[in-house]
């Protein structure tokens, strides 16, 4: 394979446990939980620490996604391969989402936790925050994500952090840069250098991860407490168990097909998992996922295209939550759903879940849009689970992250570019040298020096 390089198999030198990032993040999470539990007021006051760290990480996501996609597309010799990779990824995402939806559907139909609640939709009181989400979901159309992909300006997506629009700009820019050939080589070289700078900044910010996890966890426990766990503990437990089974059975089977071990992969991403656990969102872990997958041997263009797209289209944890929550609300409000109607829910959720991609409160918006579309389940029923959503968000984010890691490895295998032996060594903790990416024949920077005559010819052709 083109990108295989020499790699040692010696075990990694042991770093003392108290110097490893995951130890400090885990310690910070535990301290945050204790503070929020024993001193709720002080825990709530820690919110700025958590939000500052998350905002600092989100600041890097747009530039890293843009630069990685542009660098990957501009470096390949055959753009058809990029298009095929994208098509394969979208196909895998749909199949994975269906499997996740079915898992949630089967779990709630077996245990039927909503029966006996006997909630009346007309008497359910909605808070202002919930009412806004319900209204947004009721007016959410499945096709809006298509029309919203194209931004109104080149700058706005980076300001708003709209990943889908950033992906669109990056793909167009990368294709144009690739088409310029050697004339675009200086720009490509700059993109590659800027990518290195962004990941260096990421390394600086990651040193503050323990503080971010502490602040976010202290605020969450201090504000929401654990009282909701007593009344809705069964639903929370069912969601967690179903999610774990999905990861082990479905995603584990995909990894076994690739002759890889999912538990070793999870251990390899332990720092990212702990950051997700502390901040309740998978976004801060996106740059780390991309960097580690590239180091494991997945080609840069595959990582740059599949991972950011998966963060909007491959949300396995959210899919389990949607199907489980929708049927739970139906059971709790004594709304009978036939098998056909429940299968119809899956078809609707495949569309409504995409319509809320990248939107604040997207899970509830997608759920409300689904209920509004099917028309038989009262949308106000989301208040039955509104109070415990915080306790489910960590699990959703963890499963989403795991699903995208597995998806990227599978797409790389599908493209016949996965160095499974290197991946196994990296996941096992062996010392593996960085991947040496060969220069692309056409747009690479070192094909020929850029001459003034080239600039004059390019200008003449443009007019």
CSV table of C-alpha atoms in Angstrom, one decimal:
chain,number,residue,atom,x,y,z
A,1,UNK,CA,0.0,0.0,0.0
A,2,UNK,CA,1.2,3.5,-0.8
A,3,UNK,CA,1.3,4.9,2.7
A,4,UNK,CA,2.8,2.0,4.6
A,5,UNK,CA,6.1,2.8,6.3
A,6,UNK,CA,8.6,1.1,8.5
A,7,UNK,CA,7.3,0.7,11.9
A,8,UNK,CA,8.9,-0.7,15.0
A,9,UNK,CA,7.2,-3.2,17.1
A,10,UNK,CA,8.9,-2.5,20.4
A,11,UNK,CA,6.6,-1.8,23.3
A,12,UNK,CA,6.1,1.9,24.1
A,13,UNK,CA,8.2,3.2,27.0
A,14,UNK,CA,6.2,3.3,30.2
A,15,UNK,CA,5.1,6.7,31.3
A,16,UNK,CA,4.5,7.1,35.0
A,17,UNK,CA,0.8,6.9,35.8
A,18,UNK,CA,0.7,10.3,37.5
A,19,UNK,CA,2.0,12.0,34.4
A,20,UNK,CA,-0.5,10.6,31.9
A,21,UNK,CA,-3.4,12.8,30.7
A,22,UNK,CA,-6.1,10.3,31.2
A,23,UNK,CA,-5.2,9.9,34.9
A,24,UNK,CA,-5.6,13.7,35.5
A,25,UNK,CA,-8.8,13.9,33.5
A,26,UNK,CA,-10.3,11.0,35.5
A,27,UNK,CA,-9.2,12.5,38.8
A,28,UNK,CA,-10.7,15.9,37.7
A,29,UNK,CA,-14.0,14.2,36.9
A,30,UNK,CA,-14.2,12.5,40.3
A,31,UNK,CA,-13.4,15.8,42.1
A,32,UNK,CA,-16.0,17.6,40.0
A,33,UNK,CA,-18.7,15.0,40.8
A,34,UNK,CA,-17.9,15.3,44.6
A,35,UNK,CA,-18.0,19.1,44.5
A,36,UNK,CA,-21.3,19.2,42.6
A,37,UNK,CA,-22.8,16.6,44.9
A,38,UNK,CA,-21.6,18.0,48.3
A,39,UNK,CA,-21.7,21.7,47.4
A,40,UNK,CA,-24.1,22.2,44.5
A,41,UNK,CA,-23.8,26.0,44.6
A,42,UNK,CA,-20.0,25.9,44.3
A,43,UNK,CA,-20.4,23.2,41.5
A,44,UNK,CA,-22.7,25.4,39.5
A,45,UNK,CA,-20.2,28.2,39.8
A,46,UNK,CA,-17.6,26.1,38.0
A,47,UNK,CA,-19.6,26.3,34.7
A,48,UNK,CA,-17.3,28.9,33.1
A,49,UNK,CA,-14.3,26.6,33.5
A,50,UNK,CA,-15.9,23.8,31.6
A,51,UNK,CA,-17.5,26.0,28.9
A,52,UNK,CA,-14.2,27.9,28.3
A,53,UNK,CA,-12.4,24.6,27.6
A,54,UNK,CA,-15.1,23.3,25.3
A,55,UNK,CA,-15.2,26.7,23.4
A,56,UNK,CA,-11.4,26.6,23.0
A,57,UNK,CA,-11.6,23.1,21.5
A,58,UNK,CA,-14.5,24.1,19.2
A,59,UNK,CA,-12.4,27.0,18.1
A,60,UNK,CA,-10.0,24.5,16.5
A,61,UNK,CA,-12.6,22.1,15.0
A,62,UNK,CA,-13.5,24.2,12.0
A,63,UNK,CA,-10.0,25.1,10.9
A,64,UNK,CA,-8.7,21.5,11.5
A,65,UNK,CA,-11.6,20.0,9.5
A,66,UNK,CA,-11.2,22.5,6.7
A,67,UNK,CA,-7.4,22.1,6.4
A,68,UNK,CA,-7.5,18.3,6.7
A,69,UNK,CA,-10.1,17.9,4.0
A,70,UNK,CA,-8.4,20.4,1.6
A,71,UNK,CA,-5.0,18.8,2.1
A,72,UNK,CA,-6.3,15.3,1.6
A,73,UNK,CA,-8.3,16.1,-1.6
A,74,UNK,CA,-5.7,18.3,-3.1
A,75,UNK,CA,-3.0,15.6,-2.6
A,76,UNK,CA,-4.7,12.7,-4.4
A,77,UNK,CA,-4.1,11.9,-8.0
A,78,UNK,CA,-7.6,10.6,-8.8
A,79,UNK,CA,-10.5,12.6,-7.6
A,80,UNK,CA,-12.9,9.8,-8.4
A,81,UNK,CA,-11.5,7.9,-5.5
A,82,UNK,CA,-12.5,10.8,-3.2
A,83,UNK,CA,-16.0,10.7,-4.5
A,84,UNK,CA,-16.2,6.9,-4.1
A,85,UNK,CA,-15.0,7.2,-0.6
A,86,UNK,CA,-17.7,9.7,0.2
A,87,UNK,CA,-20.4,7.5,-1.3
A,88,UNK,CA,-19.2,4.5,0.6
A,89,UNK,CA,-19.2,6.5,3.8
A,90,UNK,CA,-22.7,7.7,3.4
A,91,UNK,CA,-23.9,4.1,2.6
A,92,UNK,CA,-22.2,2.8,5.7
A,93,UNK,CA,-23.7,5.6,7.8
A,94,UNK,CA,-27.2,4.8,6.7
A,95,UNK,CA,-26.8,1.1,7.5
A,96,UNK,CA,-25.2,1.8,10.8
A,97,UNK,CA,-28.0,4.3,11.7
A,98,UNK,CA,-30.7,1.7,10.8
A,99,UNK,CA,-29.0,-0.9,13.1
A,100,UNK,CA,-28.8,1.6,16.0
A,101,UNK,CA,-32.5,2.5,15.5
A,102,UNK,CA,-33.5,-1.1,15.5
A,103,UNK,CA,-31.5,-1.8,18.7
A,104,UNK,CA,-33.4,1.0,20.5
A,105,UNK,CA,-36.7,-0.2,19.1
A,106,UNK,CA,-36.2,-3.8,20.2
A,107,UNK,CA,-35.0,-2.8,23.7
A,108,UNK,CA,-38.0,-0.6,24.6
A,109,UNK,CA,-40.4,-3.2,23.1
A,110,UNK,CA,-39.0,-5.9,25.3
A,111,UNK,CA,-38.9,-4.0,28.6
A,112,UNK,CA,-41.8,-1.6,27.9
A,113,UNK,CA,-40.8,0.8,30.6
A,114,UNK,CA,-43.4,3.4,29.6
A,115,UNK,CA,-46.4,1.3,30.4
A,116,UNK,CA,-48.1,2.3,33.6
A,117,UNK,CA,-47.0,6.0,33.5
A,118,UNK,CA,-50.4,6.9,32.1
A,119,UNK,CA,-49.5,10.5,31.2
A,120,UNK,CA,-52.1,12.7,29.6
A,121,UNK,CA,-50.7,14.9,26.9
A,122,UNK,CA,-53.1,17.8,27.6
A,123,UNK,CA,-51.9,18.0,31.2
A,124,UNK,CA,-48.2,17.9,30.6
A,125,UNK,CA,-46.5,21.2,31.4
A,126,UNK,CA,-43.6,22.4,29.2
A,127,UNK,CA,-40.9,24.7,30.2
A,128,UNK,CA,-39.8,27.7,28.1
A,129,UNK,CA,-36.7,25.9,27.0
A,130,UNK,CA,-38.6,22.7,26.0
A,131,UNK,CA,-41.3,24.7,24.3
A,132,UNK,CA,-38.7,26.3,22.0
A,133,UNK,CA,-37.3,22.9,21.0
A,134,UNK,CA,-40.8,21.6,20.4
A,135,UNK,CA,-41.6,24.5,18.2
A,136,UNK,CA,-38.3,24.1,16.3
A,137,UNK,CA,-38.9,20.4,15.8
A,138,UNK,CA,-42.5,21.0,14.6
A,139,UNK,CA,-41.2,23.3,11.8
A,140,UNK,CA,-38.2,21.2,11.0
A,141,UNK,CA,-38.3,19.6,7.5
A,142,UNK,CA,-36.1,16.6,6.6
A,143,UNK,CA,-34.8,18.3,3.5
A,144,UNK,CA,-33.5,21.4,5.2
A,145,UNK,CA,-30.1,20.0,5.9
A,146,UNK,CA,-29.6,19.8,2.1
A,147,UNK,CA,-30.5,23.5,1.6
A,148,UNK,CA,-28.5,24.5,4.6
A,149,UNK,CA,-25.3,22.9,3.5
A,150,UNK,CA,-24.5,25.8,1.2
A,151,UNK,CA,-23.4,28.8,3.3
A,152,UNK,CA,-24.2,32.4,2.6
A,153,UNK,CA,-20.6,33.5,3.1
A,154,UNK,CA,-17.2,31.8,3.3
A,155,UNK,CA,-16.6,33.1,6.9
A,156,UNK,CA,-20.0,32.5,8.6
A,157,UNK,CA,-19.6,28.7,8.9
A,158,UNK,CA,-16.4,29.1,10.8
A,159,UNK,CA,-18.0,31.7,13.1
A,160,UNK,CA,-21.1,29.5,13.7
A,161,UNK,CA,-19.1,26.3,13.8
A,162,UNK,CA,-21.4,24.7,11.2
A,163,UNK,CA,-19.4,21.5,10.3
A,164,UNK,CA,-21.6,20.6,7.3
A,165,UNK,CA,-21.0,23.9,5.7
A,166,UNK,CA,-17.3,23.8,6.5
A,167,UNK,CA,-17.1,20.4,4.8
A,168,UNK,CA,-18.8,21.8,1.7
A,169,UNK,CA,-16.4,24.7,1.4
A,170,UNK,CA,-13.4,22.4,2.1
A,171,UNK,CA,-14.5,19.9,-0.6
A,172,UNK,CA,-15.0,22.6,-3.2
A,173,UNK,CA,-11.7,24.3,-2.3
A,174,UNK,CA,-9.8,21.0,-2.3
A,175,UNK,CA,-11.1,20.0,-5.7
A,176,UNK,CA,-10.2,23.4,-7.2
A,177,UNK,CA,-6.8,23.3,-5.7
A,178,UNK,CA,-6.3,19.8,-7.0
A,179,UNK,CA,-7.4,20.9,-10.5
A,180,UNK,CA,-4.7,23.7,-10.5
A,181,UNK,CA,-1.9,21.1,-10.5
A,182,UNK,CA,1.6,22.4,-9.9
A,183,UNK,CA,0.3,26.0,-9.8
A,184,UNK,CA,-1.5,25.2,-6.6
A,185,UNK,CA,1.5,23.6,-5.0
A,186,UNK,CA,2.5,26.6,-2.9
A,187,UNK,CA,-1.0,26.8,-1.5
A,188,UNK,CA,-1.1,23.1,-0.7
A,189,UNK,CA,2.3,23.4,1.0
A,190,UNK,CA,0.8,26.2,3.1
A,191,UNK,CA,-2.2,24.1,4.0
A,192,UNK,CA,-0.1,21.3,5.2
A,193,UNK,CA,2.1,23.6,7.3
A,194,UNK,CA,-1.0,25.2,8.8
A,195,UNK,CA,-2.4,21.8,9.6
A,196,UNK,CA,0.7,21.1,11.7
A,197,UNK,CA,0.3,24.5,13.5
A,198,UNK,CA,-3.3,23.7,14.4
A,199,UNK,CA,-2.5,20.4,15.9
A,200,UNK,CA,0.3,22.0,17.8
A,201,UNK,CA,-2.2,24.5,19.3
A,202,UNK,CA,-4.4,21.5,20.0
A,203,UNK,CA,-1.6,20.0,22.1
A,204,UNK,CA,-1.4,23.2,24.1
A,205,UNK,CA,-5.1,23.3,24.8
A,206,UNK,CA,-5.3,19.6,25.7
A,207,UNK,CA,-3.1,20.3,28.7
A,208,UNK,CA,-6.1,22.1,30.2
A,209,UNK,CA,-8.4,19.1,29.6
A,210,UNK,CA,-8.5,18.1,33.4
A,211,UNK,CA,-9.7,21.7,34.3
A,212,UNK,CA,-12.3,21.5,31.5
A,213,UNK,CA,-13.6,18.1,32.7
A,214,UNK,CA,-13.7,19.3,36.3
A,215,UNK,CA,-15.7,22.4,35.6
A,216,UNK,CA,-18.2,20.7,33.3
A,217,UNK,CA,-18.8,17.8,35.6
A,218,UNK,CA,-19.1,19.9,38.7
A,219,UNK,CA,-21.7,22.1,37.0
A,220,UNK,CA,-23.7,19.2,35.6
A,221,UNK,CA,-23.9,17.4,39.0
A,222,UNK,CA,-24.5,20.6,40.9
A,223,UNK,CA,-27.3,21.8,38.7
A,224,UNK,CA,-29.1,18.6,37.8
A,225,UNK,CA,-28.3,16.6,40.9
A,226,UNK,CA,-29.2,12.9,41.1
A,227,UNK,CA,-32.8,13.2,42.1
A,228,UNK,CA,-33.9,12.4,38.5
A,229,UNK,CA,-32.0,9.1,38.6
A,230,UNK,CA,-34.4,7.7,41.2
A,231,UNK,CA,-37.6,8.2,39.2
A,232,UNK,CA,-36.2,7.5,35.7
A,233,UNK,CA,-33.3,5.2,36.6
A,234,UNK,CA,-34.9,2.3,34.7
A,235,UNK,CA,-35.0,4.2,31.4
A,236,UNK,CA,-31.5,5.6,31.9
A,237,UNK,CA,-30.2,2.1,32.7
A,238,UNK,CA,-31.9,0.6,29.6
A,239,UNK,CA,-30.4,3.2,27.4
A,240,UNK,CA,-26.9,2.6,28.7
A,241,UNK,CA,-27.2,-1.2,28.5
A,242,UNK,CA,-28.6,-1.0,25.0
A,243,UNK,CA,-25.8,1.3,23.9
A,244,UNK,CA,-23.1,-1.0,25.4
A,245,UNK,CA,-24.6,-4.0,23.7
A,246,UNK,CA,-24.6,-2.1,20.4
A,247,UNK,CA,-21.0,-1.2,20.7
A,248,UNK,CA,-19.9,-4.7,21.7
A,249,UNK,CA,-22.2,-6.7,19.3
A,250,UNK,CA,-22.6,-4.5,16.2
A,251,UNK,CA,-19.5,-2.3,16.2
A,252,UNK,CA,-17.4,-5.2,17.7
A,253,UNK,CA,-18.5,-7.4,14.9
A,254,UNK,CA,-17.4,-4.8,12.3
A,255,UNK,CA,-14.0,-4.7,14.1
A,256,UNK,CA,-13.8,-8.5,14.2
A,257,UNK,CA,-14.5,-8.5,10.4
A,258,UNK,CA,-11.5,-6.2,10.0
A,259,UNK,CA,-9.5,-8.6,12.3
A,260,UNK,CA,-9.2,-5.8,14.9
A,261,UNK,CA,-10.1,-5.7,18.6
A,262,UNK,CA,-12.7,-3.1,19.6
A,263,UNK,CA,-11.6,-3.1,23.3
A,264,UNK,CA,-8.0,-2.3,22.3
A,265,UNK,CA,-9.3,0.5,20.1
A,266,UNK,CA,-11.3,1.9,23.1
A,267,UNK,CA,-8.2,1.7,25.3
A,268,UNK,CA,-6.2,3.6,22.6
A,269,UNK,CA,-8.7,6.5,22.7
A,270,UNK,CA,-9.0,6.6,26.5
A,271,UNK,CA,-8.0,10.2,26.7
A,272,UNK,CA,-10.7,11.2,24.2
A,273,UNK,CA,-13.3,9.1,26.0
A,274,UNK,CA,-12.6,10.7,29.3
A,275,UNK,CA,-12.8,14.2,27.8
A,276,UNK,CA,-16.2,13.3,26.3
A,277,UNK,CA,-17.4,11.9,29.7
A,278,UNK,CA,-16.4,15.1,31.4
A,279,UNK,CA,-17.8,17.6,28.9
A,280,UNK,CA,-20.9,15.6,27.7
A,281,UNK,CA,-20.1,16.3,24.0
A,282,UNK,CA,-18.0,14.5,21.4
A,283,UNK,CA,-16.9,17.7,19.6
A,284,UNK,CA,-13.7,18.3,21.7
A,285,UNK,CA,-12.5,14.8,20.9
A,286,UNK,CA,-12.8,15.2,17.1
A,287,UNK,CA,-9.3,16.6,16.5
A,288,UNK,CA,-7.7,13.8,18.6
A,289,UNK,CA,-9.7,11.1,16.8
A,290,UNK,CA,-8.5,12.4,13.4
A,291,UNK,CA,-4.9,12.7,14.6
A,292,UNK,CA,-4.8,9.2,16.1
A,293,UNK,CA,-6.5,7.5,13.2
A,294,UNK,CA,-3.9,9.1,10.8
A,295,UNK,CA,-1.1,7.9,13.0
A,296,UNK,CA,-2.7,4.4,13.0
A,297,UNK,CA,-2.2,4.4,9.2
A,298,UNK,CA,-5.6,5.5,7.8
A,299,UNK,CA,-5.0,7.8,4.9
A,300,UNK,CA,-5.3,11.5,5.5
A,301,UNK,CA,-8.0,12.1,2.9
A,302,UNK,CA,-10.1,9.2,4.3
A,303,UNK,CA,-9.9,10.5,7.8
A,304,UNK,CA,-10.5,14.1,6.7
A,305,UNK,CA,-13.7,13.2,4.8
A,306,UNK,CA,-15.2,10.4,6.9
A,307,UNK,CA,-14.7,11.6,10.4
A,308,UNK,CA,-16.2,15.2,10.1
A,309,UNK,CA,-19.1,13.9,7.9
A,310,UNK,CA,-19.7,11.1,10.4
A,311,UNK,CA,-20.1,13.7,13.2
A,312,UNK,CA,-23.2,14.9,11.4
A,313,UNK,CA,-24.5,11.8,9.6
A,314,UNK,CA,-23.3,8.8,11.7
A,315,UNK,CA,-24.7,9.3,15.2
A,316,UNK,CA,-25.3,5.8,16.5
A,317,UNK,CA,-25.8,6.9,20.1
A,318,UNK,CA,-28.4,9.5,19.1
A,319,UNK,CA,-30.2,7.0,16.9
A,320,UNK,CA,-30.6,4.5,19.8
A,321,UNK,CA,-31.8,7.4,21.9
A,322,UNK,CA,-34.4,8.5,19.3
A,323,UNK,CA,-36.1,5.2,18.7
A,324,UNK,CA,-36.0,4.3,22.4
A,325,UNK,CA,-37.4,7.7,23.5
A,326,UNK,CA,-40.1,7.9,20.9
A,327,UNK,CA,-41.6,4.5,21.7
A,328,UNK,CA,-41.2,5.2,25.5
A,329,UNK,CA,-43.3,8.4,25.1
A,330,UNK,CA,-45.9,6.5,23.1
A,331,UNK,CA,-46.1,3.9,25.8
A,332,UNK,CA,-46.3,6.5,28.6
A,333,UNK,CA,-49.1,8.4,26.9
A,334,UNK,CA,-51.0,5.2,26.1
A,335,UNK,CA,-50.5,5.7,22.3
A,336,UNK,CA,-50.6,2.3,20.5
A,337,UNK,CA,-48.1,1.8,17.8
A,338,UNK,CA,-48.3,-1.1,15.5
A,339,UNK,CA,-45.3,-2.9,14.1
A,340,UNK,CA,-45.8,-1.1,10.8
A,341,UNK,CA,-45.9,2.3,12.5
A,342,UNK,CA,-42.7,1.5,14.5
A,343,UNK,CA,-41.0,0.6,11.3
A,344,UNK,CA,-42.3,3.8,9.8
A,345,UNK,CA,-40.6,5.6,12.7
A,346,UNK,CA,-37.2,4.2,11.6
A,347,UNK,CA,-37.8,5.5,8.0
A,348,UNK,CA,-38.8,8.9,9.3
A,349,UNK,CA,-35.9,9.1,11.8
A,350,UNK,CA,-33.4,8.4,9.0
A,351,UNK,CA,-34.5,11.7,7.6
A,352,UNK,CA,-35.3,13.9,10.6
A,353,UNK,CA,-32.1,13.0,12.4
A,354,UNK,CA,-30.2,14.5,9.5
A,355,UNK,CA,-32.3,17.6,9.5
A,356,UNK,CA,-31.1,18.5,13.0
A,357,UNK,CA,-27.5,17.8,12.4
A,358,UNK,CA,-25.3,20.4,14.0
A,359,UNK,CA,-28.2,22.3,15.6
A,360,UNK,CA,-28.2,23.1,19.3
A,361,UNK,CA,-30.7,20.8,21.0
A,362,UNK,CA,-30.6,18.7,17.9
A,363,UNK,CA,-31.6,15.5,19.6
A,364,UNK,CA,-34.8,16.9,20.9
A,365,UNK,CA,-35.5,18.8,17.7
A,366,UNK,CA,-35.1,15.5,15.7
A,367,UNK,CA,-37.3,13.7,18.2
A,368,UNK,CA,-40.0,16.4,18.1
A,369,UNK,CA,-39.8,16.5,14.3
A,370,UNK,CA,-40.3,12.7,14.2
A,371,UNK,CA,-43.3,12.9,16.5
A,372,UNK,CA,-44.8,15.7,14.5
A,373,UNK,CA,-44.4,13.8,11.3
A,374,UNK,CA,-45.9,10.6,12.5
A,375,UNK,CA,-48.8,12.6,14.1
A,376,UNK,CA,-50.0,10.0,16.6
A,377,UNK,CA,-47.5,10.6,19.5
A,378,UNK,CA,-48.0,13.9,21.3
A,379,UNK,CA,-44.9,16.1,21.0
A,380,UNK,CA,-45.4,17.5,24.5
A,381,UNK,CA,-44.5,14.0,25.7
A,382,UNK,CA,-40.8,14.9,25.4
A,383,UNK,CA,-41.2,16.6,28.8
A,384,UNK,CA,-41.4,13.1,30.3
A,385,UNK,CA,-37.7,12.6,29.5
A,386,UNK,CA,-36.5,16.3,29.3
A,387,UNK,CA,-35.2,16.2,32.9
A,388,UNK,CA,-33.0,13.2,32.4
A,389,UNK,CA,-31.5,14.1,29.0
A,390,UNK,CA,-28.3,15.3,30.7
A,391,UNK,CA,-27.7,11.9,32.1
A,392,UNK,CA,-28.0,10.3,28.7
A,393,UNK,CA,-25.9,12.9,26.8
A,394,UNK,CA,-22.6,11.4,27.8
A,395,UNK,CA,-23.5,7.9,26.6
A,396,UNK,CA,-24.8,9.3,23.3
A,397,UNK,CA,-21.6,11.2,22.7
A,398,UNK,CA,-19.4,8.2,23.6
A,399,UNK,CA,-21.3,5.8,21.3
A,400,UNK,CA,-21.3,8.5,18.5
A,401,UNK,CA,-17.5,8.8,18.9
A,402,UNK,CA,-17.0,5.0,18.8
A,403,UNK,CA,-19.2,4.6,15.8
A,404,UNK,CA,-17.2,7.1,13.8
A,405,UNK,CA,-13.9,5.6,14.7
A,406,UNK,CA,-15.1,2.2,13.5
A,407,UNK,CA,-16.7,3.7,10.4
A,408,UNK,CA,-13.4,5.3,9.4
A,409,UNK,CA,-11.5,2.1,9.8
A,410,UNK,CA,-14.1,0.2,7.8
A,411,UNK,CA,-14.2,2.7,5.0
A,412,UNK,CA,-10.4,2.6,4.8
A,413,UNK,CA,-10.6,-1.2,4.5
A,414,UNK,CA,-13.4,-0.8,1.8
A,415,UNK,CA,-11.0,1.5,-0.1
A,416,UNK,CA,-8.3,-1.1,0.3
A,417,UNK,CA,-6.0,1.4,2.0
A,418,UNK,CA,-6.2,0.0,5.5
A,419,UNK,CA,-2.9,-1.2,7.0
A,420,UNK,CA,-4.5,-3.6,9.5
A,421,UNK,CA,-1.2,-4.8,10.8
A,422,UNK,CA,-0.1,-1.2,11.6
A,423,UNK,CA,-3.4,-0.5,13.2
A,424,UNK,CA,-3.1,-3.5,15.5
A,425,UNK,CA,0.4,-2.4,16.6
A,426,UNK,CA,-0.7,1.1,17.3
A,427,UNK,CA,-3.8,-0.1,19.3
A,428,UNK,CA,-1.6,-2.5,21.2
A,429,UNK,CA,0.6,0.4,22.3
A,430,UNK,CA,3.7,-0.4,20.3
A,431,UNK,CA,6.1,2.3,19.1
A,432,UNK,CA,5.2,3.1,15.5
A,433,UNK,CA,6.9,5.7,13.4
A,434,UNK,CA,4.7,8.4,11.8
A,435,UNK,CA,3.2,7.6,8.4
A,436,UNK,CA,5.3,8.8,5.5
A,437,UNK,CA,2.9,10.0,2.9
A,438,UNK,CA,4.3,9.9,-0.6
A,439,UNK,CA,4.1,13.0,-2.8
A,440,UNK,CA,1.2,13.1,-5.2
A,441,UNK,CA,2.3,13.2,-8.9
A,442,UNK,CA,0.3,16.2,-10.1
A,443,UNK,CA,-0.4,18.7,-7.3
A,444,UNK,CA,2.5,18.0,-5.0
A,445,UNK,CA,4.7,20.9,-4.1
A,446,UNK,CA,8.0,19.5,-5.3
A,447,UNK,CA,7.1,18.6,-8.9
A,448,UNK,CA,8.6,21.7,-10.4
A,449,UNK,CA,9.6,25.1,-9.0
A,450,UNK,CA,6.9,27.7,-9.5
A,451,UNK,CA,8.1,30.1,-12.2
A,452,UNK,CA,6.9,33.6,-13.1
A,453,UNK,CA,5.9,32.3,-16.5
A,454,UNK,CA,3.5,29.9,-14.9
A,455,UNK,CA,1.8,32.7,-13.1
A,456,UNK,CA,1.5,34.7,-16.3
A,457,UNK,CA,0.1,31.7,-18.1
A,458,UNK,CA,-2.4,31.0,-15.3
A,459,UNK,CA,-3.6,34.6,-15.4
A,460,UNK,CA,-4.0,34.5,-19.2
A,461,UNK,CA,-6.0,31.3,-19.0
A,462,UNK,CA,-8.3,32.8,-16.3
A,463,UNK,CA,-9.3,35.8,-18.5
